[in-house]
Amino acid sequence: MSITLILVALLAFYVAWNLGANDVANSMGTSVGSKAITLKQAIIIAGILEFTGAVLFGEEVSQTLATKIANPILFAATPEIYVTGMVAVLITCGLWLQIATSRGLPVASSHAVVGAIAGFSWVAVGVDAINWSSIGLVTIGWICTPIISSAIAALFYSQIKHWILDQPNQVAQLQQWIPWLSVILLGIFGVIVLPSLTQPLTNYLNHRIGLNLPNYDIPLFTGAVAAIALTVISWRQLEQVENTADKEQILPTPHSPLPTPIERLFGRFQVLSACFVAFAHGSNDVGNAIAPLAAIVYTNYTGSVPINGITIPIWILILGGAGIVAGLAVWGKKVIATIGENIISLQPSSGFCAELATATTILLASRLGLPVSTSHALVGGVVGVGLVQNFKSIKFQTLQGIGLAWLITLPVSAILSATIFSTARILFL
C-alpha cells in the first residue's frame, strides 16, 4: 500500500472515530440516561455490537454512498478529480462531526456525507453531477423520521404507563405483559437483524445439504425461541422482585439508582433493545466513514471510478468498525449525556419505549427504501415519551440546539467540501 493510501486510510479512521463519538450515542444514550447501565458498560456493549455490525453487514450502505449520490459516469475521464473529491469528503465529515461532538450535538453523519459529496460534485462537474432524487429522499427522511418515532414512542409509553406503571399492583400487571413485551421487542429487532445473521446458514443448508428452507424459517424459529427464553427469564426475575418488593425503597439511593424494582426489570429490556439498535446502527452507519475510502481504493487499483458498484475489502470494514469503537470510548460521553439526560429525565420504562420507537421507525423507512437518521429517530422517540409524561418536562433549549445542528449539516458540509476540493484542485491538480 502506498503512502498516499495509508494517509487516506488514517483520514477515514479519523472520520469513523468522530462518527463513533457522535452517532453511537443513538443506541446507548437513553440506557445511560435512565441509569439502566453505566457509561462504562455502555461503551463496552456498544463497542462490541457496533464493531460486529460494521464488519459483518456494513457493505451495502457503503456501496450506495460510493456510487449513488454523485453520478460517477461524469468522472470517468478524470478519476483524479473523483479521488480528490472523496478526500475532501473525508476531511469535511471528520471536521464537522468533531465540531458537533465537542458541543454535545447529535447530528446525522449520513447527511454530512451526502452534503459533502454533493458539494464537491457540483464544483467539479456541475449541478448534473448530483443525484437529486437521493437528496430528496434524504430530506423526506430528515423531516418524517423524528415525527414518526415520536408518535410511536408516545403510543408505546402511554400503554405501558396506563396498564402497568399507573396500576396499584405493578408486579402482577407486568407479569401479564412480559410475554407481549418479549414478542414486540424481539419481533421488531429480529426483522432487522436475524435475516442478515441467518441468511448464510440458510444458503448453506439449501445448497450444500439439499434442504429447501424458505429465507424466513430460521429467523422465525430463532426469534420464537429467544422470545420464550426472554419471557421465562423475566418471569423468574419478576418473582424475585415480588419476593423482595417490601424491602426495596421507592426513592433511588446511591446503591440502588433505579427508582423502583419494576423499573429495574424494565432496565433489562432496555439494555437488550439498546444492543439491537447498536448492532443495526453499526451495520448501516459505518458506510458514512468508509465509503469514500472504498471508492478511493477502488479507483487507485483499477484506474477507473466505480460505476455500478464495488466490493468493500474486509480490512476497510474492520478499519471503520475499529474507528467507531475508539471514538465512542474517548469522546462519546458528551453526546450520550445530551440524548440521555438533557432532553427529559428518563427511567428504564421510558427509555425502552424510545429505543423501541427508534428501531420501528428505522424498519418502516427501510421497507419504503427511505434513508433515515438514527439520531433523528431517537431524539423524536425521547420527545414522544416526554409528551406523555409532562409537556413541560421537555427541555426545549436542548432541542433547539439539536434542531439547528440538523438543519445546517447538509449545507455546511456541502460548502466546506466544495471549498476544500477547490483549494486542493488549485494546489495539487
Short mmCIF file of C-alpha atoms in Angstrom, two decimals:
data_model
loop_
_atom_site.label_atom_id
_atom_site.label_comp_id
_atom_site.label_asym_id
_atom_site.label_seq_id
_atom_site.Cartn_x
_atom_site.Cartn_y
_atom_site.Cartn_z
CA MET A 1 0.00 0.00 0.00
CA SER A 2 1.34 3.42 -0.97
CA ILE A 3 1.96 6.24 1.47
CA THR A 4 -0.97 8.15 -0.04
CA LEU A 5 -3.42 5.31 0.62
CA ILE A 6 -2.12 4.93 4.18
CA LEU A 7 -2.77 8.62 4.81
CA VAL A 8 -6.26 8.34 3.32
CA ALA A 9 -6.95 5.26 5.47
CA LEU A 10 -5.91 7.22 8.57
CA LEU A 11 -8.22 10.00 7.48
CA ALA A 12 -11.11 7.51 7.17
CA PHE A 13 -10.26 6.21 10.65
CA TYR A 14 -10.48 9.80 11.89
CA VAL A 15 -13.98 10.12 10.38
CA ALA A 16 -15.04 6.81 11.94
CA TRP A 17 -13.60 7.98 15.26
CA ASN A 18 -15.78 11.09 15.19
CA LEU A 19 -18.77 9.09 13.98
CA GLY A 20 -18.37 6.75 16.94
CA ALA A 21 -18.14 9.66 19.35
CA ASN A 22 -21.30 11.23 17.95
CA ASP A 23 -23.61 8.61 16.46
CA VAL A 24 -23.16 5.68 18.85
CA ALA A 25 -24.98 7.74 21.48
CA ASN A 26 -28.08 6.91 19.43
CA SER A 27 -28.06 3.35 20.73
CA MET A 28 -26.80 3.88 24.29
CA GLY A 29 -27.77 7.43 25.27
CA THR A 30 -31.18 6.55 26.69
CA SER A 31 -29.87 3.49 28.56
CA VAL A 32 -27.23 5.62 30.30
CA GLY A 33 -29.69 8.45 30.92
CA SER A 34 -32.20 6.11 32.57
CA LYS A 35 -29.41 4.59 34.75
CA ALA A 36 -30.12 1.11 33.31
CA ILE A 37 -26.38 0.80 32.63
CA THR A 38 -23.30 2.86 33.42
CA LEU A 39 -21.33 4.83 30.86
CA LYS A 40 -18.50 2.28 31.04
CA GLN A 41 -20.90 -0.61 30.42
CA ALA A 42 -22.47 1.29 27.51
CA ILE A 43 -19.09 1.80 25.88
CA ILE A 44 -18.23 -1.90 26.17
CA ILE A 45 -21.61 -3.15 24.91
CA ALA A 46 -21.87 -0.65 22.07
CA GLY A 47 -18.25 -1.19 21.10
CA ILE A 48 -18.70 -4.93 20.62
CA LEU A 49 -22.01 -4.72 18.78
CA GLU A 50 -21.18 -1.68 16.65
CA PHE A 51 -17.93 -3.34 15.52
CA THR A 52 -19.67 -6.64 14.76
CA GLY A 53 -22.45 -4.96 12.79
CA ALA A 54 -19.99 -2.79 10.86
CA VAL A 55 -17.68 -5.65 9.86
CA LEU A 56 -20.31 -8.29 9.05
CA PHE A 57 -23.09 -6.23 7.48
CA GLY A 58 -21.73 -2.79 6.59
CA GLU A 59 -21.02 -3.28 2.89
CA GLU A 60 -24.38 -2.37 1.33
CA VAL A 61 -24.63 1.18 2.66
CA SER A 62 -21.01 1.80 1.71
CA GLN A 63 -21.74 0.81 -1.89
CA THR A 64 -24.73 3.15 -2.04
CA LEU A 65 -22.82 6.17 -0.76
CA ALA A 66 -19.87 5.49 -3.02
CA THR A 67 -21.89 5.24 -6.26
CA LYS A 68 -25.42 6.66 -5.87
CA ILE A 69 -25.11 10.24 -4.55
CA ALA A 70 -22.90 11.62 -7.33
CA ASN A 71 -23.06 10.44 -10.93
CA PRO A 72 -19.74 8.56 -11.33
CA ILE A 73 -20.04 8.38 -15.13
CA LEU A 74 -19.31 12.11 -15.31
CA PHE A 75 -15.97 11.48 -13.57
CA ALA A 76 -14.94 8.55 -15.82
CA ALA A 77 -12.50 10.63 -17.84
CA THR A 78 -10.96 12.32 -14.79
CA PRO A 79 -10.59 9.77 -11.98
CA GLU A 80 -8.05 12.00 -10.21
CA ILE A 81 -10.80 14.62 -9.77
CA TYR A 82 -13.06 11.95 -8.23
CA VAL A 83 -10.35 10.82 -5.80
CA THR A 84 -9.58 14.38 -4.75
CA GLY A 85 -13.27 14.98 -4.13
CA MET A 86 -13.60 11.91 -1.94
CA VAL A 87 -10.61 13.04 0.13
CA ALA A 88 -12.39 16.38 0.57
CA VAL A 89 -15.48 14.45 1.74
CA LEU A 90 -13.46 12.64 4.41
CA ILE A 91 -11.90 15.88 5.69
CA THR A 92 -15.27 17.63 5.73
CA CYS A 93 -17.11 14.88 7.61
CA GLY A 94 -14.35 14.44 10.15
CA LEU A 95 -14.20 18.16 10.95
CA TRP A 96 -17.98 18.64 11.12
CA LEU A 97 -18.57 15.61 13.34
CA GLN A 98 -15.77 16.70 15.66
CA ILE A 99 -17.24 20.18 15.99
CA ALA A 100 -20.72 18.79 16.70
CA THR A 101 -19.40 16.26 19.22
CA SER A 102 -17.41 18.90 21.10
CA ARG A 103 -20.69 20.76 21.62
CA GLY A 104 -22.61 17.61 22.55
CA LEU A 105 -24.90 17.83 19.49
CA PRO A 106 -26.13 14.60 17.85
CA VAL A 107 -26.00 15.22 14.10
CA ALA A 108 -26.78 12.98 11.14
CA SER A 109 -23.49 11.69 9.76
CA SER A 110 -25.26 10.38 6.66
CA HIS A 111 -26.40 13.91 5.87
CA ALA A 112 -22.86 15.18 6.32
CA VAL A 113 -21.54 12.61 3.83
CA VAL A 114 -24.32 13.27 1.33
CA GLY A 115 -23.84 17.03 1.62
CA ALA A 116 -20.07 16.73 1.22
CA ILE A 117 -20.33 14.52 -1.88
CA ALA A 118 -22.90 16.87 -3.40
CA GLY A 119 -20.72 19.89 -2.65
CA PHE A 120 -17.55 18.71 -4.37
CA SER A 121 -19.51 17.17 -7.30
CA TRP A 122 -21.24 20.46 -8.03
CA VAL A 123 -17.96 22.38 -8.10
CA ALA A 124 -16.10 19.68 -10.04
CA VAL A 125 -18.59 18.87 -12.81
CA GLY A 126 -21.76 20.89 -12.34
CA VAL A 127 -25.26 20.53 -10.99
CA ASP A 128 -25.95 17.49 -13.19
CA ALA A 129 -23.37 15.51 -11.22
CA ILE A 130 -25.71 15.37 -8.20
CA ASN A 131 -28.37 12.68 -7.91
CA TRP A 132 -31.18 14.96 -6.80
CA SER A 133 -33.61 12.11 -6.19
CA SER A 134 -31.28 10.77 -3.48
CA ILE A 135 -31.05 14.24 -1.93
CA GLY A 136 -34.85 14.41 -1.97
CA LEU A 137 -35.13 11.09 -0.15
CA VAL A 138 -32.69 12.32 2.50
CA THR A 139 -34.82 15.41 3.01
CA ILE A 140 -38.00 13.36 3.34
CA GLY A 141 -36.33 11.11 5.90
CA TRP A 142 -34.99 14.15 7.71
CA ILE A 143 -38.49 15.60 8.19
CA CYS A 144 -40.53 12.44 8.76
CA THR A 145 -38.23 10.34 10.95
CA PRO A 146 -38.48 12.28 14.25
CA ILE A 147 -42.24 12.81 13.80
CA ILE A 148 -42.97 9.12 13.23
CA SER A 149 -40.64 7.99 16.01
CA SER A 150 -42.20 10.48 18.43
CA ALA A 151 -45.69 9.19 17.67
CA ILE A 152 -44.68 5.54 18.10
CA ALA A 153 -42.85 6.22 21.37
CA ALA A 154 -45.83 8.15 22.73
CA LEU A 155 -48.13 5.25 21.81
CA PHE A 156 -45.90 2.60 23.41
CA TYR A 157 -45.24 4.58 26.57
CA SER A 158 -48.86 5.62 27.06
CA GLN A 159 -49.91 1.95 27.00
CA ILE A 160 -47.17 0.84 29.41
CA LYS A 161 -47.97 3.77 31.70
CA HIS A 162 -51.70 3.01 31.67
CA TRP A 163 -51.58 -0.78 32.01
CA ILE A 164 -48.51 -1.20 34.26
CA LEU A 165 -46.98 1.91 35.82
CA ASP A 166 -50.25 3.54 36.93
CA GLN A 167 -51.76 0.32 38.32
CA PRO A 168 -51.78 -0.41 42.08
CA ASN A 169 -50.23 -3.88 41.60
CA GLN A 170 -47.44 -3.20 39.11
CA VAL A 171 -45.81 -6.61 39.59
CA ALA A 172 -48.95 -8.54 38.65
CA GLN A 173 -49.59 -6.32 35.64
CA LEU A 174 -46.03 -6.63 34.39
CA GLN A 175 -46.22 -10.40 34.76
CA GLN A 176 -49.13 -10.45 32.31
CA TRP A 177 -47.34 -8.13 29.89
CA ILE A 178 -43.91 -9.78 29.86
CA PRO A 179 -44.71 -12.24 27.02
CA TRP A 180 -46.07 -9.41 24.88
CA LEU A 181 -43.10 -7.17 25.59
CA SER A 182 -40.76 -10.02 24.67
CA VAL A 183 -42.54 -10.69 21.38
CA ILE A 184 -42.71 -7.00 20.43
CA LEU A 185 -39.07 -6.38 21.29
CA LEU A 186 -37.62 -9.42 19.55
CA GLY A 187 -40.11 -9.20 16.70
CA ILE A 188 -39.13 -5.67 15.71
CA PHE A 189 -35.39 -6.07 16.14
CA GLY A 190 -35.45 -9.60 14.78
CA VAL A 191 -36.76 -8.38 11.45
CA ILE A 192 -33.76 -6.05 11.21
CA VAL A 193 -31.01 -8.34 12.47
CA LEU A 194 -31.96 -12.02 12.23
CA PRO A 195 -32.42 -12.31 8.43
CA SER A 196 -28.90 -10.98 7.87
CA LEU A 197 -27.48 -13.26 10.55
CA THR A 198 -29.22 -16.42 9.37
CA GLN A 199 -29.10 -15.95 5.59
CA PRO A 200 -25.63 -17.54 5.23
CA LEU A 201 -26.80 -20.56 7.27
CA THR A 202 -29.98 -20.89 5.18
CA ASN A 203 -27.96 -20.75 1.96
CA TYR A 204 -25.54 -23.39 3.26
CA LEU A 205 -28.32 -25.78 4.30
CA ASN A 206 -30.14 -25.34 1.00
CA HIS A 207 -27.16 -25.63 -1.37
CA ARG A 208 -24.80 -27.97 0.47
CA ILE A 209 -27.23 -30.31 2.25
CA GLY A 210 -30.11 -30.14 -0.22
CA LEU A 211 -32.79 -28.67 2.03
CA ASN A 212 -35.39 -26.25 0.74
CA LEU A 213 -35.82 -23.84 3.64
CA PRO A 214 -37.55 -20.51 2.97
CA ASN A 215 -35.49 -17.47 3.92
CA TYR A 216 -37.68 -16.71 6.92
CA ASP A 217 -37.83 -20.16 8.58
CA ILE A 218 -34.63 -19.92 10.63
CA PRO A 219 -35.26 -16.28 11.69
CA LEU A 220 -38.80 -17.17 12.83
CA PHE A 221 -37.58 -20.21 14.78
CA THR A 222 -34.71 -18.27 16.34
CA GLY A 223 -36.99 -15.37 17.26
CA ALA A 224 -39.60 -17.68 18.81
CA VAL A 225 -37.01 -19.47 20.96
CA ALA A 226 -35.48 -16.14 22.03
CA ALA A 227 -38.91 -14.69 22.92
CA ILE A 228 -39.78 -17.74 25.03
CA ALA A 229 -36.39 -17.65 26.76
CA LEU A 230 -36.68 -13.93 27.48
CA THR A 231 -40.18 -14.44 28.88
CA VAL A 232 -39.10 -17.25 31.22
CA ILE A 233 -36.04 -15.35 32.44
CA SER A 234 -38.10 -12.20 33.03
CA TRP A 235 -40.77 -14.14 34.93
CA ARG A 236 -38.13 -15.59 37.25
CA GLN A 237 -36.64 -12.16 37.85
CA LEU A 238 -40.10 -10.77 38.49
CA GLU A 239 -40.71 -13.45 41.12
CA GLN A 240 -37.56 -12.30 42.88
CA VAL A 241 -38.78 -8.71 42.65
CA GLU A 242 -42.15 -9.73 44.13
CA ASN A 243 -40.48 -11.58 47.00
CA THR A 244 -38.28 -8.62 47.89
CA ALA A 245 -40.59 -5.75 46.94
CA ASP A 246 -41.38 -4.91 50.56
CA LYS A 247 -37.67 -4.49 51.29
CA GLU A 248 -36.97 -2.16 48.37
CA GLN A 249 -37.03 1.60 48.74
CA ILE A 250 -39.17 3.60 46.32
CA LEU A 251 -36.77 6.51 46.07
CA PRO A 252 -33.33 6.00 44.48
CA THR A 253 -30.31 5.59 46.74
CA PRO A 254 -26.58 5.68 45.99
CA HIS A 255 -26.58 1.87 45.99
CA SER A 256 -29.83 1.48 44.04
CA PRO A 257 -30.03 4.15 41.31
CA LEU A 258 -33.20 2.76 39.72
CA PRO A 259 -36.32 4.24 41.38
CA THR A 260 -38.40 1.04 41.71
CA PRO A 261 -37.96 -2.73 41.35
CA ILE A 262 -40.28 -2.63 38.33
CA GLU A 263 -38.02 -0.10 36.64
CA ARG A 264 -35.04 -2.35 37.38
CA LEU A 265 -36.67 -5.13 35.37
CA PHE A 266 -37.55 -2.71 32.58
CA GLY A 267 -33.88 -1.80 32.59
CA ARG A 268 -33.04 -5.32 31.41
CA PHE A 269 -35.43 -4.99 28.49
CA GLN A 270 -33.95 -1.61 27.67
CA VAL A 271 -30.39 -2.93 27.60
CA LEU A 272 -31.47 -5.62 25.16
CA SER A 273 -33.21 -3.09 22.92
CA ALA A 274 -30.11 -0.89 23.00
CA CYS A 275 -27.96 -3.85 21.93
CA PHE A 276 -30.02 -4.45 18.81
CA VAL A 277 -30.03 -0.76 17.94
CA ALA A 278 -26.23 -0.68 18.31
CA PHE A 279 -25.80 -3.67 16.00
CA ALA A 280 -28.12 -2.25 13.35
CA HIS A 281 -26.51 1.20 13.66
CA GLY A 282 -23.03 -0.21 13.13
CA SER A 283 -24.13 -2.11 10.04
CA ASN A 284 -25.73 0.98 8.49
CA ASP A 285 -23.63 3.96 9.51
CA VAL A 286 -20.14 2.57 9.06
CA GLY A 287 -20.59 3.37 5.37
CA ASN A 288 -20.56 7.06 6.21
CA ALA A 289 -16.91 6.74 7.24
CA ILE A 290 -15.53 4.17 4.82
CA ALA A 291 -17.48 4.70 1.58
CA PRO A 292 -15.14 7.48 0.35
CA LEU A 293 -12.11 5.36 1.30
CA ALA A 294 -13.52 2.35 -0.56
CA ALA A 295 -14.12 4.50 -3.65
CA ILE A 296 -10.56 5.86 -3.49
CA VAL A 297 -9.03 2.39 -3.08
CA TYR A 298 -11.08 1.04 -6.00
CA THR A 299 -10.08 3.92 -8.25
CA ASN A 300 -6.42 3.64 -7.25
CA TYR A 301 -6.20 -0.08 -8.07
CA THR A 302 -8.34 -0.15 -11.22
CA GLY A 303 -7.63 3.28 -12.66
CA SER A 304 -11.37 3.89 -13.13
CA VAL A 305 -14.17 5.22 -10.95
CA PRO A 306 -16.80 2.81 -9.56
CA ILE A 307 -19.90 2.97 -11.75
CA ASN A 308 -22.21 0.04 -10.97
CA GLY A 309 -20.98 -0.88 -7.50
CA ILE A 310 -17.91 -2.05 -5.65
CA THR A 311 -16.87 -4.80 -3.29
CA ILE A 312 -15.71 -3.41 0.05
CA PRO A 313 -12.48 -5.12 1.25
CA ILE A 314 -12.77 -6.60 4.73
CA TRP A 315 -9.84 -4.54 6.02
CA ILE A 316 -11.77 -1.35 5.26
CA LEU A 317 -14.80 -2.60 7.20
CA ILE A 318 -12.53 -3.51 10.13
CA LEU A 319 -10.89 -0.10 9.97
CA GLY A 320 -14.27 1.61 10.12
CA GLY A 321 -15.52 -0.57 12.97
CA ALA A 322 -12.35 -0.01 15.00
CA GLY A 323 -12.58 3.75 14.49
CA ILE A 324 -16.20 3.81 15.66
CA VAL A 325 -15.32 1.92 18.85
CA ALA A 326 -12.29 4.12 19.58
CA GLY A 327 -14.25 7.33 19.11
CA LEU A 328 -17.07 6.14 21.36
CA ALA A 329 -14.64 5.22 24.12
CA VAL A 330 -12.74 8.51 24.09
CA TRP A 331 -15.25 11.20 23.08
CA GLY A 332 -18.73 9.66 23.27
CA LYS A 333 -19.69 10.92 26.73
CA LYS A 334 -20.96 14.37 25.70
CA VAL A 335 -23.50 13.26 23.11
CA ILE A 336 -24.65 10.38 25.32
CA ALA A 337 -25.37 12.94 28.03
CA THR A 338 -27.29 15.18 25.59
CA ILE A 339 -29.66 12.44 24.42
CA GLY A 340 -29.91 10.55 27.70
CA GLU A 341 -30.13 13.38 30.22
CA ASN A 342 -30.58 16.83 28.68
CA ILE A 343 -33.91 16.45 26.82
CA ILE A 344 -36.05 14.83 29.54
CA SER A 345 -35.36 12.77 32.65
CA LEU A 346 -35.60 9.11 31.66
CA GLN A 347 -36.34 5.89 33.50
CA PRO A 348 -35.84 2.42 32.01
CA SER A 349 -39.52 2.06 31.04
CA SER A 350 -39.49 5.34 29.13
CA GLY A 351 -36.02 4.71 27.66
CA PHE A 352 -37.17 1.29 26.47
CA CYS A 353 -40.12 2.88 24.63
CA ALA A 354 -37.86 5.49 23.00
CA GLU A 355 -35.50 2.80 21.69
CA LEU A 356 -38.37 0.59 20.56
CA ALA A 357 -39.80 3.53 18.60
CA THR A 358 -36.39 4.21 17.08
CA ALA A 359 -35.99 0.68 15.75
CA THR A 360 -39.57 0.57 14.48
CA THR A 361 -39.11 3.83 12.59
CA ILE A 362 -35.86 2.65 11.01
CA LEU A 363 -37.51 -0.62 9.95
CA LEU A 364 -40.53 1.11 8.37
CA ALA A 365 -38.29 3.54 6.50
CA SER A 366 -36.08 0.69 5.28
CA ARG A 367 -39.12 -1.15 3.93
CA LEU A 368 -40.04 2.00 1.99
CA GLY A 369 -36.46 2.47 0.78
CA LEU A 370 -36.03 5.81 2.58
CA PRO A 371 -32.69 6.82 4.10
CA VAL A 372 -33.10 7.65 7.78
CA SER A 373 -31.04 9.06 10.61
CA THR A 374 -30.85 7.14 13.87
CA SER A 375 -30.23 10.34 15.82
CA HIS A 376 -33.39 11.88 14.36
CA ALA A 377 -35.39 8.79 15.28
CA LEU A 378 -34.10 8.56 18.84
CA VAL A 379 -34.50 12.25 19.63
CA GLY A 380 -38.05 12.01 18.29
CA GLY A 381 -38.67 8.97 20.48
CA VAL A 382 -37.42 10.75 23.59
CA VAL A 383 -39.65 13.75 22.84
CA GLY A 384 -42.64 11.43 22.32
CA VAL A 385 -42.13 9.98 25.79
CA GLY A 386 -41.85 13.50 27.18
CA LEU A 387 -45.18 14.46 25.62
CA VAL A 388 -46.87 11.63 27.52
CA GLN A 389 -45.05 12.26 30.80
CA ASN A 390 -45.30 16.02 31.00
CA PHE A 391 -45.05 18.53 28.18
CA LYS A 392 -43.31 21.00 30.47
CA SER A 393 -40.59 18.46 31.32
CA ILE A 394 -39.12 18.67 27.80
CA LYS A 395 -36.03 20.87 27.67
CA PHE A 396 -36.75 22.82 24.51
CA GLN A 397 -33.48 24.73 24.67
CA THR A 398 -31.63 21.45 24.10
CA LEU A 399 -33.97 20.59 21.22
CA GLN A 400 -33.33 23.96 19.59
CA GLY A 401 -29.60 23.28 19.54
CA ILE A 402 -30.13 19.79 18.11
CA GLY A 403 -32.60 21.04 15.50
CA LEU A 404 -30.21 23.78 14.40
CA ALA A 405 -27.40 21.22 14.01
CA TRP A 406 -29.68 19.06 11.86
CA LEU A 407 -30.71 21.95 9.63
CA ILE A 408 -27.24 23.24 8.91
CA THR A 409 -25.44 19.89 8.49
CA LEU A 410 -26.27 19.41 4.81
CA PRO A 411 -25.47 22.94 3.53
CA VAL A 412 -22.44 23.40 5.79
CA SER A 413 -20.99 20.06 4.67
CA ALA A 414 -21.60 20.93 1.02
CA ILE A 415 -19.95 24.35 1.30
CA LEU A 416 -17.00 23.07 3.33
CA SER A 417 -16.40 20.15 0.96
CA ALA A 418 -16.61 22.42 -2.09
CA THR A 419 -14.12 24.82 -0.52
CA ILE A 420 -11.64 22.08 0.42
CA PHE A 421 -11.94 20.46 -3.01
CA SER A 422 -11.45 23.75 -4.86
CA THR A 423 -8.37 24.54 -2.80
CA ALA A 424 -6.90 21.08 -3.36
CA ARG A 425 -7.53 21.26 -7.12
CA ILE A 426 -5.71 24.59 -7.35
CA LEU A 427 -2.74 23.39 -5.30
CA PHE A 428 -2.30 19.80 -6.50
CA LEU A 429 -4.07 19.23 -9.85
#
